[in-house]
PDB file of C-alpha atoms in Angstrom:
ATOM      1  CA  MET A   1       9.513  -4.819 -14.373  1.00  0.00           C
ATOM      2  CA  LYS A   2      10.304  -8.138 -12.733  1.00  0.00           C
ATOM      3  CA  LYS A   3      12.816  -6.558 -10.337  1.00  0.00           C
ATOM      4  CA  THR A   4      10.316  -3.819  -9.429  1.00  0.00           C
ATOM      5  CA  ALA A   5       7.670  -6.436  -8.713  1.00  0.00           C
ATOM      6  CA  GLU A   6      10.066  -8.492  -6.583  1.00  0.00           C
ATOM      7  CA  SER A   7      11.176  -5.490  -4.524  1.00  0.00           C
ATOM      8  CA  CYS A   8       7.679  -4.160  -3.976  1.00  0.00           C
ATOM      9  CA  MET A   9       6.401  -7.638  -3.132  1.00  0.00           C
ATOM     10  CA  ALA A  10       8.955  -7.830  -0.324  1.00  0.00           C
ATOM     11  CA  VAL A  11       7.690  -4.498   1.025  1.00  0.00           C
ATOM     12  CA  SER A  12       4.072  -5.670   0.795  1.00  0.00           C
ATOM     13  CA  THR A  13       4.947  -8.877   2.617  1.00  0.00           C
ATOM     14  CA  LEU A  14       6.599  -6.936   5.427  1.00  0.00           C
ATOM     15  CA  ILE A  15       3.564  -4.678   5.736  1.00  0.00           C
ATOM     16  CA  THR A  16       1.221  -7.682   5.807  1.00  0.00           C
ATOM     17  CA  THR A  17       3.296  -9.348   8.515  1.00  0.00           C
ATOM     18  CA  GLY A  18       3.322  -6.201  10.632  1.00  0.00           C
ATOM     19  CA  VAL A  19      -0.389  -5.449  10.414  1.00  0.00           C
ATOM     20  CA  PHE A  20      -1.281  -9.109  11.012  1.00  0.00           C
ATOM     21  CA  THR A  21       0.735  -9.003  14.217  1.00  0.00           C
ATOM     22  CA  ALA A  22      -0.756  -5.644  15.219  1.00  0.00           C
ATOM     23  CA  ALA A  23      -4.284  -7.017  14.881  1.00  0.00           C
ATOM     24  CA  PHE A  24      -3.627  -9.560  17.624  1.00  0.00           C
ATOM     25  CA  SER A  25      -1.511  -7.392  19.924  1.00  0.00           C
ATOM     26  CA  ILE A  26      -4.178  -4.793  20.592  1.00  0.00           C
ATOM     27  CA  PRO A  27      -2.939  -1.461  21.973  1.00  0.00           C
ATOM     28  CA  GLY A  28      -3.919  -1.140  25.621  1.00  0.00           C
ATOM     29  CA  GLY A  29      -4.427  -4.875  26.068  1.00  0.00           C
ATOM     30  CA  ILE A  30      -7.553  -6.852  26.804  1.00  0.00           C
ATOM     31  CA  ASN A  31      -9.712  -6.714  29.926  1.00  0.00           C
ATOM     32  CA  ASP A  32      -9.290 -10.053  31.710  1.00  0.00           C
ATOM     33  CA  SER A  33     -12.833 -10.183  33.099  1.00  0.00           C
ATOM     34  CA  SER A  34     -14.784  -9.283  29.950  1.00  0.00           C
ATOM     35  CA  GLY A  35     -12.352 -10.223  27.169  1.00  0.00           C
ATOM     36  CA  ASN A  36     -12.925  -6.881  25.429  1.00  0.00           C
ATOM     37  CA  PRO A  37     -10.144  -4.434  24.573  1.00  0.00           C
ATOM     38  CA  ASN A  38      -9.498  -1.907  27.329  1.00  0.00           C
ATOM     39  CA  TYR A  39      -9.868   1.134  25.067  1.00  0.00           C
ATOM     40  CA  LEU A  40     -12.761  -0.148  22.968  1.00  0.00           C
ATOM     41  CA  GLN A  41     -14.826   3.016  23.556  1.00  0.00           C
ATOM     42  CA  LYS A  42     -12.116   5.422  22.366  1.00  0.00           C
ATOM     43  CA  PRO A  43     -12.440   6.815  18.819  1.00  0.00           C
ATOM     44  CA  SER A  44      -8.714   6.289  18.306  1.00  0.00           C
ATOM     45  CA  PHE A  45      -9.212   2.536  18.858  1.00  0.00           C
ATOM     46  CA  LEU A  46     -11.828   2.438  16.101  1.00  0.00           C
ATOM     47  CA  THR A  47      -9.407   4.359  13.874  1.00  0.00           C
ATOM     48  CA  PHE A  48      -6.707   1.800  14.683  1.00  0.00           C
ATOM     49  CA  ALA A  49      -8.981  -1.130  13.846  1.00  0.00           C
ATOM     50  CA  ILE A  50     -10.114   0.346  10.515  1.00  0.00           C
ATOM     51  CA  ALA A  51      -6.587   1.360   9.529  1.00  0.00           C
ATOM     52  CA  ASP A  52      -5.185  -2.054  10.439  1.00  0.00           C
ATOM     53  CA  ALA A  53      -7.872  -3.874   8.450  1.00  0.00           C
ATOM     54  CA  THR A  54      -7.396  -1.552   5.463  1.00  0.00           C
ATOM     55  CA  ALA A  55      -3.631  -2.091   5.552  1.00  0.00           C
ATOM     56  CA  MET A  56      -4.086  -5.860   5.762  1.00  0.00           C
ATOM     57  CA  ILE A  57      -6.517  -5.991   2.851  1.00  0.00           C
ATOM     58  CA  SER A  58      -4.577  -3.639   0.583  1.00  0.00           C
ATOM     59  CA  SER A  59      -1.184  -5.207   1.282  1.00  0.00           C
ATOM     60  CA  SER A  60      -2.566  -8.715   0.760  1.00  0.00           C
ATOM     61  CA  THR A  61      -4.097  -7.544  -2.502  1.00  0.00           C
ATOM     62  CA  SER A  62      -0.795  -6.074  -3.590  1.00  0.00           C
ATOM     63  CA  ILE A  63       1.010  -9.339  -2.772  1.00  0.00           C
ATOM     64  CA  LEU A  64      -1.408 -11.279  -4.951  1.00  0.00           C
ATOM     65  CA  ILE A  65      -1.133  -8.836  -7.846  1.00  0.00           C
ATOM     66  CA  PHE A  66       2.673  -8.787  -7.596  1.00  0.00           C
ATOM     67  CA  LEU A  67       2.606 -12.575  -7.642  1.00  0.00           C
ATOM     68  CA  SER A  68       0.466 -12.514 -10.778  1.00  0.00           C
ATOM     69  CA  ILE A  69       2.990 -10.164 -12.396  1.00  0.00           C
ATOM     70  CA  LEU A  70       5.868 -12.455 -11.461  1.00  0.00           C
ATOM     71  CA  ILE A  71       4.194 -15.596 -12.835  1.00  0.00           C
ATOM     72  CA  SER A  72       2.919 -13.884 -15.956  1.00  0.00           C
ATOM     73  CA  ARG A  73       3.852 -15.491 -19.265  1.00  0.00           C
ATOM     74  CA  TYR A  74       5.477 -12.237 -20.469  1.00  0.00           C
ATOM     75  CA  ALA A  75       4.035 -12.390 -23.968  1.00  0.00           C
ATOM     76  CA  GLU A  76       4.167  -9.309 -26.169  1.00  0.00           C
ATOM     77  CA  ASP A  77       0.473  -8.555 -25.736  1.00  0.00           C
ATOM     78  CA  ASP A  78       0.824  -8.738 -21.942  1.00  0.00           C
ATOM     79  CA  PHE A  79       3.178  -5.759 -21.993  1.00  0.00           C
ATOM     80  CA  HIS A  80       0.661  -3.608 -23.855  1.00  0.00           C
ATOM     81  CA  LYS A  81      -2.237  -3.824 -21.422  1.00  0.00           C
ATOM     82  CA  SER A  82      -2.248  -6.572 -18.782  1.00  0.00           C
ATOM     83  CA  ILE A  83       1.047  -6.092 -16.950  1.00  0.00           C
ATOM     84  CA  PRO A  84       0.986  -2.258 -16.941  1.00  0.00           C
ATOM     85  CA  LEU A  85      -2.604  -2.282 -15.647  1.00  0.00           C
ATOM     86  CA  LYS A  86      -1.579  -4.678 -12.877  1.00  0.00           C
ATOM     87  CA  LEU A  87       1.424  -2.527 -12.016  1.00  0.00           C
ATOM     88  CA  ILE A  88      -0.717   0.632 -11.893  1.00  0.00           C
ATOM     89  CA  SER A  89      -3.256  -0.981  -9.574  1.00  0.00           C
ATOM     90  CA  VAL A  90      -0.636  -2.589  -7.356  1.00  0.00           C
ATOM     91  CA  LEU A  91       1.195   0.696  -6.816  1.00  0.00           C
ATOM     92  CA  VAL A  92      -2.097   2.264  -5.716  1.00  0.00           C
ATOM     93  CA  ALA A  93      -2.745  -0.666  -3.336  1.00  0.00           C
ATOM     94  CA  LEU A  94       0.768  -0.378  -1.926  1.00  0.00           C
ATOM     95  CA  PHE A  95       0.322   3.360  -1.386  1.00  0.00           C
ATOM     96  CA  ILE A  96      -2.998   2.751   0.417  1.00  0.00           C
ATOM     97  CA  SER A  97      -1.375   0.163   2.671  1.00  0.00           C
ATOM     98  CA  ILE A  98       1.463   2.545   3.568  1.00  0.00           C
ATOM     99  CA  ILE A  99      -1.028   5.281   4.430  1.00  0.00           C
ATOM    100  CA  SER A 100      -3.036   2.811   6.494  1.00  0.00           C
ATOM    101  CA  ILE A 101      -0.073   1.598   8.535  1.00  0.00           C
ATOM    102  CA  MET A 102       0.869   5.199   9.319  1.00  0.00           C
ATOM    103  CA  VAL A 103      -2.690   5.943  10.461  1.00  0.00           C
ATOM    104  CA  GLY A 104      -2.743   2.704  12.480  1.00  0.00           C
ATOM    105  CA  PHE A 105       0.591   3.476  14.114  1.00  0.00           C
ATOM    106  CA  SER A 106      -0.486   7.011  14.969  1.00  0.00           C
ATOM    107  CA  SER A 107      -3.773   5.919  16.488  1.00  0.00           C
ATOM    108  CA  ALA A 108      -2.102   3.124  18.503  1.00  0.00           C
ATOM    109  CA  PHE A 109       0.465   5.622  19.763  1.00  0.00           C
ATOM    110  CA  PHE A 110      -2.374   8.000  20.634  1.00  0.00           C
ATOM    111  CA  ILE A 111      -4.159   5.267  22.595  1.00  0.00           C
ATOM    112  CA  MET A 112      -1.103   4.331  24.614  1.00  0.00           C
ATOM    113  CA  TYR A 113       0.488   7.719  25.355  1.00  0.00           C
ATOM    114  CA  TYR A 114      -2.296  10.292  25.477  1.00  0.00           C
ATOM    115  CA  HIS A 115      -2.561  10.095  29.289  1.00  0.00           C
ATOM    116  CA  GLY A 116       0.494  12.156  30.229  1.00  0.00           C
ATOM    117  CA  SER A 117       1.665  15.210  28.386  1.00  0.00           C
ATOM    118  CA  LYS A 118      -0.513  15.919  25.365  1.00  0.00           C
ATOM    119  CA  TRP A 119       2.133  17.410  23.078  1.00  0.00           C
ATOM    120  CA  VAL A 120       4.183  14.185  22.745  1.00  0.00           C
ATOM    121  CA  PRO A 121       1.475  12.067  21.046  1.00  0.00           C
ATOM    122  CA  ASN A 122       0.472  15.028  18.882  1.00  0.00           C
ATOM    123  CA  PHE A 123       4.090  15.522  17.822  1.00  0.00           C
ATOM    124  CA  ILE A 124       4.549  11.816  17.015  1.00  0.00           C
ATOM    125  CA  PHE A 125       1.214  11.861  15.169  1.00  0.00           C
ATOM    126  CA  ALA A 126       2.491  14.685  12.966  1.00  0.00           C
ATOM    127  CA  LEU A 127       5.863  13.002  12.393  1.00  0.00           C
ATOM    128  CA  ALA A 128       4.196   9.735  11.370  1.00  0.00           C
ATOM    129  CA  PHE A 129       2.717  11.391   8.296  1.00  0.00           C
ATOM    130  CA  ILE A 130       6.079  12.480   6.849  1.00  0.00           C
ATOM    131  CA  PRO A 131       6.539   9.195   4.898  1.00  0.00           C
ATOM    132  CA  ILE A 132       3.219   9.605   3.077  1.00  0.00           C
ATOM    133  CA  PRO A 133       4.164  12.586   0.863  1.00  0.00           C
ATOM    134  CA  LEU A 134       7.661  11.138   0.543  1.00  0.00           C
ATOM    135  CA  ILE A 135       6.421   7.821  -0.856  1.00  0.00           C
ATOM    136  CA  ALA A 136       3.937   9.683  -3.057  1.00  0.00           C
ATOM    137  CA  PHE A 137       6.758  11.817  -4.419  1.00  0.00           C
ATOM    138  CA  LEU A 138       8.923   8.745  -5.039  1.00  0.00           C
ATOM    139  CA  LEU A 139       6.233   6.497  -6.568  1.00  0.00           C
ATOM    140  CA  PHE A 140       4.461   9.106  -8.670  1.00  0.00           C
ATOM    141  CA  PRO A 141       7.048   9.286 -11.485  1.00  0.00           C
ATOM    142  CA  LEU A 142       6.942   5.506 -11.952  1.00  0.00           C
ATOM    143  CA  TRP A 143       3.158   5.427 -11.776  1.00  0.00           C
ATOM    144  CA  SER A 144       2.715   8.347 -14.195  1.00  0.00           C
ATOM    145  CA  ASP A 145       5.216   6.853 -16.675  1.00  0.00           C
ATOM    146  CA  ILE A 146       3.310   3.571 -16.687  1.00  0.00           C
ATOM    147  CA  VAL A 147      -0.051   5.326 -17.138  1.00  0.00           C
ATOM    148  CA  TYR A 148       1.317   7.541 -19.899  1.00  0.00           C
ATOM    149  CA  SER A 149       2.984   4.719 -21.824  1.00  0.00           C
ATOM    150  CA  THR A 150       0.005   2.393 -21.435  1.00  0.00           C
ATOM    151  CA  TYR A 151      -2.858   4.708 -22.300  1.00  0.00           C
ATOM    152  CA  PHE A 152      -1.408   7.625 -24.265  1.00  0.00           C
ATOM    153  CA  CYS A 153       1.498   6.154 -26.225  1.00  0.00           C
ATOM    154  CA  ARG A 154       0.161   2.703 -26.999  1.00  0.00           C
ATOM    155  CA  ASN A 155       0.112   3.377 -30.759  1.00  0.00           C
ATOM    156  CA  PHE A 156       3.883   3.868 -30.771  1.00  0.00           C
ATOM    157  CA  PHE A 157       4.551   0.391 -29.435  1.00  0.00           C
ATOM    158  CA  ARG A 158       1.787  -1.653 -31.053  1.00  0.00           C
ATOM    159  CA  PRO A 159       2.298  -2.396 -34.756  1.00  0.00           C
ATOM    160  CA  SER A 160      -0.585  -1.360 -36.974  1.00  0.00           C
ATOM    161  CA  LYS A 161      -0.502  -4.509 -39.075  1.00  0.00           C
ATOM    162  CA  HIS A 162       0.845  -8.010 -38.683  1.00  0.00           C
ATOM    163  CA  MET A 163       4.430  -8.475 -39.766  1.00  0.00           C
ATOM    164  CA  LEU A 164       4.122 -12.045 -41.083  1.00  0.00           C
ATOM    165  CA  PHE A 165       0.931 -11.644 -43.107  1.00  0.00           C
TER     166      PHE A 165
END
């Protein structure tokens, strides 16, 4: 569990770094006279802004929860409820941040390259969503095993009476 938390925390940190940078390097640049983004009126710019903020919030949340897993005291009771619940929620937050960065990338690509041929941004938009079902397929077995062992099999792992008394 500690190795999983360390690996996923590195991924969350990379996502946070990327979306933090993307928030300040706005696609299309800024109008020098007004200080507003050049493509502020486009719906794809609003999509980019919402996706970038969602990715930042969810990846920052996942970093904090992974940190709480890593500094946990690892007592026996923590493994029955606290740590699995944190791991379930952090996998959901990580999945949301991955979806959000794909939506943000697609909308930024749409903003920048929708002026020429229309099929190229549409093709890249479709290709950008390939990692979403892939990460869902890869994370779902871990997530479902944690949910199943935490909520459905908890009586197998928790003793019914105290051993010393």
